[in-house]
GROMACS .gro file of C-alpha atoms in nm:
model
  338
    1MET     CA    1   1.349  -1.336  -0.528
    2ALA     CA    2   1.277  -0.984  -0.645
    3LYS     CA    3   1.095  -0.754  -0.415
    4ARG     CA    4   0.749  -0.634  -0.543
    5LYS     CA    5   0.682  -0.261  -0.571
    6ARG     CA    6   0.382  -0.145  -0.375
    7LEU     CA    7   0.134   0.072  -0.576
    8THR     CA    8  -0.015   0.381  -0.417
    9PRO     CA    9  -0.389   0.467  -0.453
   10ALA     CA   10  -0.496   0.685  -0.749
   11ASN     CA   11  -0.527   1.057  -0.693
   12PRO     CA   12  -0.902   1.140  -0.705
   13SER     CA   13  -0.837   1.486  -0.857
   14TYR     CA   14  -0.700   1.323  -1.165
   15LEU     CA   15  -1.033   1.152  -1.225
   16ASP     CA   16  -1.223   1.483  -1.216
   17ALA     CA   17  -0.988   1.661  -1.455
   18PRO     CA   18  -1.120   1.716  -1.810
   19ALA     CA   19  -0.989   1.494  -2.074
   20PRO     CA   20  -0.719   1.652  -2.284
   21GLU     CA   21  -0.822   1.779  -2.626
   22THR     CA   22  -0.744   1.546  -2.902
   23LYS     CA   23  -0.724   1.642  -3.264
   24SER     CA   24  -0.926   1.440  -3.506
   25MET     CA   25  -0.971   1.456  -3.875
   26PHE     CA   26  -1.350   1.469  -3.811
   27THR     CA   27  -1.345   1.790  -3.598
   28ALA     CA   28  -1.530   2.084  -3.768
   29PRO     CA   29  -1.287   2.353  -3.872
   30ARG     CA   30  -1.320   2.702  -3.723
   31ASN     CA   31  -1.466   2.979  -3.951
   32ALA     CA   32  -1.208   3.183  -4.127
   33PRO     CA   33  -1.193   3.550  -4.018
   34ILE     CA   34  -1.286   3.668  -4.369
   35ALA     CA   35  -1.622   3.482  -4.341
   36ASP     CA   36  -1.709   3.664  -4.018
   37VAL     CA   37  -1.626   3.997  -4.180
   38ALA     CA   38  -1.840   3.920  -4.483
   39ARG     CA   39  -2.136   3.815  -4.267
   40ASP     CA   40  -2.119   4.133  -4.057
   41ALA     CA   41  -2.086   4.349  -4.369
   42SER     CA   42  -2.390   4.181  -4.526
   43ALA     CA   43  -2.604   4.234  -4.214
   44SER     CA   44  -2.496   4.598  -4.193
   45ALA     CA   45  -2.575   4.657  -4.560
   46ALA     CA   46  -2.921   4.501  -4.521
   47LEU     CA   47  -2.993   4.720  -4.219
   48ASP     CA   48  -2.878   5.031  -4.405
   49GLU     CA   49  -3.095   4.942  -4.703
   50LEU     CA   50  -3.398   4.888  -4.480
   51SER     CA   51  -3.337   5.220  -4.305
   52ASP     CA   52  -3.306   5.400  -4.640
   53THR     CA   53  -3.625   5.238  -4.768
   54LEU     CA   54  -3.820   5.342  -4.459
   55ALA     CA   55  -3.678   5.694  -4.475
   56ARG     CA   56  -3.778   5.730  -4.842
   57ALA     CA   57  -4.126   5.593  -4.771
   58ARG     CA   58  -4.170   5.846  -4.492
   59ASP     CA   59  -4.037   6.135  -4.699
   60GLU     CA   60  -4.251   6.044  -4.999
   61GLY     CA   61  -4.566   6.012  -4.789
   62ARG     CA   62  -4.604   5.636  -4.838
   63MET     CA   63  -4.561   5.534  -4.475
   64VAL     CA   64  -4.822   5.584  -4.205
   65VAL     CA   65  -4.676   5.749  -3.897
   66GLN     CA   66  -4.825   5.810  -3.554
   67ILE     CA   67  -4.826   6.174  -3.448
   68PRO     CA   68  -4.944   6.334  -3.122
   69LEU     CA   69  -5.264   6.519  -3.198
   70ASP     CA   70  -5.152   6.833  -3.016
   71GLN     CA   71  -4.861   6.870  -3.260
   72ILE     CA   72  -5.099   6.925  -3.554
   73GLU     CA   73  -5.224   7.272  -3.650
   74ILE     CA   74  -5.574   7.186  -3.767
   75ASP     CA   75  -5.641   7.534  -3.911
   76HIS     CA   76  -5.311   7.560  -4.096
   77LEU     CA   77  -5.511   7.588  -4.422
   78VAL     CA   78  -5.844   7.766  -4.463
   79ARG     CA   79  -6.088   7.479  -4.469
   80ASP     CA   80  -6.331   7.432  -4.757
   81ARG     CA   81  -6.586   7.268  -4.528
   82VAL     CA   82  -6.799   7.544  -4.373
   83VAL     CA   83  -7.046   7.347  -4.161
   84VAL     CA   84  -7.025   6.994  -4.022
   85GLU     CA   85  -7.354   6.826  -3.942
   86GLN     CA   86  -7.365   6.680  -3.593
   87ASP     CA   87  -7.530   6.358  -3.711
   88ALA     CA   88  -7.239   6.291  -3.946
   89MET     CA   89  -6.988   6.375  -3.672
   90GLN     CA   90  -7.155   6.139  -3.425
   91THR     CA   91  -7.148   5.861  -3.684
   92LEU     CA   92  -6.776   5.916  -3.741
   93MET     CA   93  -6.705   5.919  -3.366
   94ALA     CA   94  -6.896   5.593  -3.321
   95SER     CA   95  -6.686   5.432  -3.594
   96LEU     CA   96  -6.361   5.558  -3.440
   97ARG     CA   97  -6.470   5.439  -3.098
   98ASP     CA   98  -6.552   5.088  -3.219
   99ARG     CA   99  -6.290   5.022  -3.487
  100GLY     CA  100  -6.026   5.288  -3.438
  101GLN     CA  101  -5.887   5.511  -3.711
  102GLN     CA  102  -5.900   5.327  -4.043
  103THR     CA  103  -5.788   5.603  -4.282
  104PRO     CA  104  -5.484   5.822  -4.212
  105ILE     CA  105  -5.495   6.200  -4.239
  106GLU     CA  106  -5.249   6.403  -4.448
  107VAL     CA  107  -5.009   6.653  -4.290
  108MET     CA  108  -4.707   6.860  -4.388
  109GLN     CA  109  -4.416   6.928  -4.153
  110LEU     CA  110  -4.382   7.292  -4.050
  111ALA     CA  111  -4.106   7.256  -3.790
  112PRO     CA  112  -3.966   6.987  -3.559
  113GLU     CA  113  -4.269   6.828  -3.389
  114ARG     CA  114  -4.508   7.070  -3.564
  115TYR     CA  115  -4.735   6.971  -3.853
  116GLY     CA  116  -4.995   7.148  -4.063
  117LEU     CA  117  -5.315   6.963  -4.155
  118ILE     CA  118  -5.385   6.915  -4.526
  119SER     CA  119  -5.680   6.677  -4.518
  120GLY     CA  120  -5.867   6.495  -4.244
  121TRP     CA  121  -6.023   6.782  -4.051
  122ARG     CA  122  -6.329   6.580  -3.949
  123ARG     CA  123  -6.116   6.287  -3.829
  124CYS     CA  124  -5.894   6.514  -3.619
  125THR     CA  125  -6.196   6.689  -3.470
  126ALA     CA  126  -6.365   6.357  -3.388
  127LEU     CA  127  -6.046   6.214  -3.233
  128LYS     CA  128  -6.007   6.526  -3.019
  129GLN     CA  129  -6.364   6.494  -2.894
  130LEU     CA  130  -6.312   6.125  -2.820
  131ALA     CA  131  -5.994   6.206  -2.625
  132ASP     CA  132  -6.187   6.458  -2.414
  133GLU     CA  133  -6.463   6.204  -2.364
  134GLN     CA  134  -6.218   5.933  -2.251
  135ASN     CA  135  -5.988   6.167  -2.052
  136ASP     CA  136  -5.696   6.083  -2.279
  137ASP     CA  137  -5.423   6.341  -2.221
  138ALA     CA  138  -5.201   6.230  -2.510
  139PRO     CA  139  -5.416   6.132  -2.810
  140THR     CA  140  -5.240   6.037  -3.134
  141VAL     CA  141  -5.346   6.022  -3.496
  142LEU     CA  142  -5.230   5.812  -3.791
  143ALA     CA  143  -5.099   6.031  -4.070
  144LEU     CA  144  -4.923   6.039  -4.403
  145LEU     CA  145  -4.645   6.297  -4.416
  146ARG     CA  146  -4.674   6.490  -4.742
  147ARG     CA  147  -4.422   6.734  -4.886
  148PRO     CA  148  -4.613   6.973  -5.114
  149GLU     CA  149  -4.385   7.199  -5.312
  150ASP     CA  150  -4.585   7.509  -5.225
  151ALA     CA  151  -4.910   7.625  -5.065
  152SER     CA  152  -5.106   7.580  -5.387
  153GLU     CA  153  -5.022   7.209  -5.388
  154ALA     CA  154  -5.142   7.179  -5.028
  155TYR     CA  155  -5.473   7.349  -5.112
  156LEU     CA  156  -5.512   7.128  -5.417
  157ALA     CA  157  -5.459   6.815  -5.204
  158MET     CA  158  -5.725   6.929  -4.958
  159VAL     CA  159  -5.977   7.011  -5.232
  160GLU     CA  160  -5.924   6.683  -5.418
  161GLU     CA  161  -5.959   6.479  -5.098
  162ASN     CA  162  -6.291   6.644  -5.014
  163GLU     CA  163  -6.414   6.627  -5.373
  164ILE     CA  164  -6.374   6.250  -5.354
  165ARG     CA  165  -6.512   6.197  -5.005
  166VAL     CA  166  -6.771   6.471  -4.952
  167ASP     CA  167  -7.028   6.633  -5.177
  168LEU     CA  168  -6.958   6.998  -5.096
  169SER     CA  169  -7.202   7.270  -5.196
  170TYR     CA  170  -7.117   7.519  -5.469
  171PHE     CA  171  -7.095   7.789  -5.203
  172GLU     CA  172  -6.829   7.592  -5.011
  173ARG     CA  173  -6.634   7.523  -5.329
  174ALA     CA  174  -6.640   7.887  -5.430
  175ARG     CA  175  -6.544   7.993  -5.079
  176ILE     CA  176  -6.216   7.800  -5.084
  177VAL     CA  177  -6.133   7.965  -5.417
  178ALA     CA  178  -6.191   8.309  -5.264
  179LYS     CA  179  -5.995   8.224  -4.949
  180ALA     CA  180  -5.700   8.089  -5.148
  181VAL     CA  181  -5.679   8.422  -5.328
  182ASP     CA  182  -5.716   8.618  -5.003
  183GLU     CA  183  -5.432   8.415  -4.850
  184GLY     CA  184  -5.208   8.504  -5.143
  185VAL     CA  185  -5.181   8.145  -5.264
  186PHE     CA  186  -5.308   8.251  -5.607
  187ALA     CA  187  -5.303   8.593  -5.767
  188MET     CA  188  -5.648   8.577  -5.929
  189GLU     CA  189  -5.974   8.397  -5.871
  190ARG     CA  190  -5.969   8.259  -6.223
  191THR     CA  191  -5.629   8.100  -6.165
  192ALA     CA  192  -5.736   7.957  -5.829
  193LEU     CA  193  -6.052   7.813  -5.982
  194GLN     CA  194  -5.861   7.654  -6.269
  195GLU     CA  195  -5.590   7.504  -6.048
  196LEU     CA  196  -5.794   7.385  -5.751
  197PHE     CA  197  -6.069   7.227  -5.962
  198ARG     CA  198  -5.862   7.115  -6.259
  199ALA     CA  199  -6.024   6.771  -6.245
  200ALA     CA  200  -6.378   6.913  -6.262
  201SER     CA  201  -6.568   6.963  -6.585
  202ARG     CA  202  -6.581   7.305  -6.748
  203ALA     CA  203  -6.952   7.336  -6.664
  204LYS     CA  204  -6.887   7.261  -6.297
  205ARG     CA  205  -6.601   7.512  -6.278
  206SER     CA  206  -6.828   7.770  -6.439
  207LYS     CA  207  -7.096   7.720  -6.174
  208ILE     CA  208  -6.837   7.739  -5.895
  209GLY     CA  209  -6.708   8.064  -6.039
  210SER     CA  210  -7.063   8.201  -6.062
  211PHE     CA  211  -7.101   8.156  -5.686
  212LEU     CA  212  -6.802   8.380  -5.608
  213PRO     CA  213  -7.011   8.703  -5.586
  214VAL     CA  214  -7.242   8.527  -5.339
  215VAL     CA  215  -6.944   8.421  -5.128
  216ARG     CA  216  -6.803   8.774  -5.129
  217ALA     CA  217  -7.140   8.913  -5.021
  218LEU     CA  218  -7.261   8.654  -4.771
  219ASP     CA  219  -6.958   8.468  -4.629
  220GLY     CA  220  -6.995   8.482  -4.252
  221VAL     CA  221  -7.355   8.602  -4.283
  222LEU     CA  222  -7.527   8.283  -4.393
  223CYS     CA  223  -7.607   8.043  -4.111
  224TYR     CA  224  -7.667   7.749  -4.347
  225PRO     CA  225  -7.441   7.806  -4.649
  226GLN     CA  226  -7.427   7.436  -4.732
  227ALA     CA  227  -7.804   7.444  -4.794
  228LEU     CA  228  -7.794   7.720  -5.058
  229ASN     CA  229  -7.919   7.542  -5.369
  230GLU     CA  230  -7.777   7.589  -5.715
  231ARG     CA  231  -8.078   7.765  -5.870
  232LEU     CA  232  -8.116   8.027  -5.598
  233GLY     CA  233  -7.741   8.080  -5.573
  234LEU     CA  234  -7.705   8.148  -5.945
  235ALA     CA  235  -8.000   8.391  -5.936
  236LEU     CA  236  -7.846   8.577  -5.642
  237ALA     CA  237  -7.511   8.588  -5.822
  238GLN     CA  238  -7.663   8.742  -6.133
  239MET     CA  239  -7.842   9.007  -5.928
  240LEU     CA  240  -7.522   9.087  -5.734
  241ASN     CA  241  -7.332   9.126  -6.061
  242ASP     CA  242  -7.598   9.363  -6.196
  243GLN     CA  243  -7.663   9.544  -5.866
  244PRO     CA  244  -7.359   9.539  -5.629
  245ASP     CA  245  -7.556   9.728  -5.363
  246PHE     CA  246  -7.789   9.430  -5.341
  247ALA     CA  247  -7.536   9.274  -5.102
  248LYS     CA  248  -7.633   9.523  -4.829
  249THR     CA  249  -8.000   9.452  -4.893
  250LEU     CA  250  -7.943   9.078  -4.852
  251CYS     CA  251  -7.748   9.120  -4.529
  252THR     CA  252  -8.019   9.344  -4.385
  253ALA     CA  253  -8.293   9.100  -4.486
  254LEU     CA  254  -8.113   8.807  -4.322
  255GLU     CA  255  -8.047   9.006  -4.006
  256ARG     CA  256  -8.415   9.095  -3.975
  257ALA     CA  257  -8.535   8.744  -4.055
  258ALA     CA  258  -8.294   8.577  -3.806
  259PRO     CA  259  -8.361   8.233  -3.963
  260ASP     CA  260  -8.344   7.934  -3.732
  261SER     CA  261  -8.340   7.673  -4.009
  262ALA     CA  262  -8.209   7.623  -4.359
  263GLU     CA  263  -8.561   7.647  -4.496
  264ALA     CA  264  -8.623   7.981  -4.324
  265GLU     CA  265  -8.294   8.118  -4.455
  266THR     CA  266  -8.378   8.009  -4.809
  267ALA     CA  267  -8.720   8.173  -4.780
  268ALA     CA  268  -8.563   8.501  -4.662
  269LEU     CA  269  -8.318   8.504  -4.954
  270THR     CA  270  -8.593   8.423  -5.203
  271LYS     CA  271  -8.814   8.700  -5.068
  272ALA     CA  272  -8.533   8.956  -5.084
  273LEU     CA  273  -8.451   8.855  -5.441
  274ALA     CA  274  -8.816   8.883  -5.549
  275ALA     CA  275  -8.847   9.228  -5.388
  276GLN     CA  276  -8.533   9.347  -5.567
  277LYS     CA  277  -8.664   9.225  -5.902
  278ALA     CA  278  -8.997   9.399  -5.843
  279ALA     CA  279  -8.819   9.724  -5.752
  280LEU     CA  280  -8.612   9.710  -6.071
  281ASN     CA  281  -8.911   9.624  -6.292
  282PRO     CA  282  -9.216   9.823  -6.176
  283PRO     CA  283  -9.539   9.753  -6.370
  284SER     CA  284  -9.609  10.006  -6.646
  285GLU     CA  285  -9.939  10.115  -6.798
  286THR     CA  286  -9.863   9.932  -7.118
  287ASP     CA  287  -9.821   9.611  -6.920
  288GLU     CA  288 -10.163   9.636  -6.759
  289THR     CA  289 -10.425   9.385  -6.862
  290PRO     CA  290 -10.677   9.532  -7.109
  291LYS     CA  291 -10.997   9.638  -6.938
  292PHE     CA  292 -11.321   9.457  -6.990
  293ARG     CA  293 -11.600   9.599  -7.209
  294ASP     CA  294 -11.945   9.672  -7.065
  295GLU     CA  295 -12.278   9.694  -7.244
  296THR     CA  296 -12.583   9.816  -7.053
  297ILE     CA  297 -12.912   9.647  -7.126
  298GLY     CA  298 -13.195   9.786  -6.916
  299ALA     CA  299 -13.123   9.719  -6.548
  300PHE     CA  300 -12.838   9.482  -6.633
  301THR     CA  301 -12.482   9.517  -6.756
  302LEU     CA  302 -12.328   9.271  -6.997
  303ARG     CA  303 -11.950   9.258  -6.932
  304ARG     CA  304 -11.716   9.097  -7.185
  305HIS     CA  305 -11.373   9.005  -7.047
  306PRO     CA  306 -11.047   8.989  -7.253
  307ASP     CA  307 -11.035   8.612  -7.214
  308GLY     CA  308 -11.375   8.575  -7.378
  309THR     CA  309 -11.582   8.514  -7.065
  310LEU     CA  310 -11.910   8.695  -7.012
  311SER     CA  311 -12.063   8.834  -6.692
  312ILE     CA  312 -12.411   8.969  -6.626
  313LEU     CA  313 -12.423   9.237  -6.359
  314GLY     CA  314 -12.705   9.441  -6.215
  315ALA     CA  315 -13.001   9.406  -5.987
  316ALA     CA  316 -13.106   9.079  -5.827
  317TRP     CA  317 -13.195   8.825  -6.091
  318PRO     CA  318 -13.566   8.756  -6.087
  319SER     CA  319 -13.653   8.389  -6.039
  320ARG     CA  320 -13.914   8.401  -6.313
  321CYS     CA  321 -13.637   8.452  -6.568
  322ASP     CA  322 -13.448   8.138  -6.469
  323SER     CA  323 -13.617   7.920  -6.729
  324ASP     CA  324 -13.552   8.173  -7.009
  325LEU     CA  325 -13.184   8.198  -6.911
  326LYS     CA  326 -13.147   7.820  -6.905
  327MET     CA  327 -13.302   7.791  -7.252
  328LEU     CA  328 -13.066   8.059  -7.380
  329LEU     CA  329 -12.759   7.890  -7.235
  330LYS     CA  330 -12.871   7.553  -7.370
  331ALA     CA  331 -12.910   7.695  -7.721
  332ALA     CA  332 -12.571   7.863  -7.705
  333SER     CA  333 -12.409   7.543  -7.583
  334ASP     CA  334 -12.563   7.340  -7.865
  335ARG     CA  335 -12.440   7.595  -8.117
  336VAL     CA  336 -12.082   7.580  -7.983
  337GLU     CA  337 -12.079   7.200  -7.999
  338LYS     CA  338 -12.193   7.210  -8.363
   0.00000   0.00000   0.00000
């Protein structure tokens, strides 16, 4: 009888070992290397295209960027707005405080991390005041980065933005024309007027140009230039053109008046203009009103005036003559009515 072979117990480590890989016709094939390369190239191309699009949008001023407020030179351009009313500023600050900045400003890059303001002076001023109010040491502003070809384009952008948003006075409009010439942006006032207000009507440009003598005479002297109305401004301009020395007279009159309101300043200018007109056109004898004609009748004088009225002068009118005078007036009245 054959001897049976004794079996030894199974090795436990064999049971824990992973099952050997088996190939099957249903196993998913591994991606080919060329597919990985194509996928990576496509992702890289998409990223490059996105980067280029964002860069072009930024360069062309179509992308809003966030800029530290202290990197912006607010007075880079001479502003066309002379006076900002506090009520309007408080309203703007309340809106910024409640809803944040809704409209971006416009800036141009001057140097790395330095920008010059084109439009949005009121928004920058209000944001700065809010930062001081809230103890914010690093306020920022939303901006569009413009690239004007030259200074004239920058001035034009500022003027057009304010023409749309704010109803500036003729004095303020004429002032920016004068300042643009003083800064060397334009060679002549006529050119500056034509370029900066190219969208305005010819009549409006003419009125703005008429205010230039007033700006030259009173810029920095008027306390309320935005309140100078069109009629008075044009009258002052005509007098300044005819009498250049009138500028000194106006400055002296304003200094003496020391107006504390727009109404008082307007009254001082009007008074000075009237005095200048009177000095240039003194009354002559030929301009005097013709004298009345007197006719003496007893104790009375019958005075006929140029306008046809009649006066009786003399001693006290006796009461006994009242009835006779009434009858006379009644008869004359009846005759006129007939």
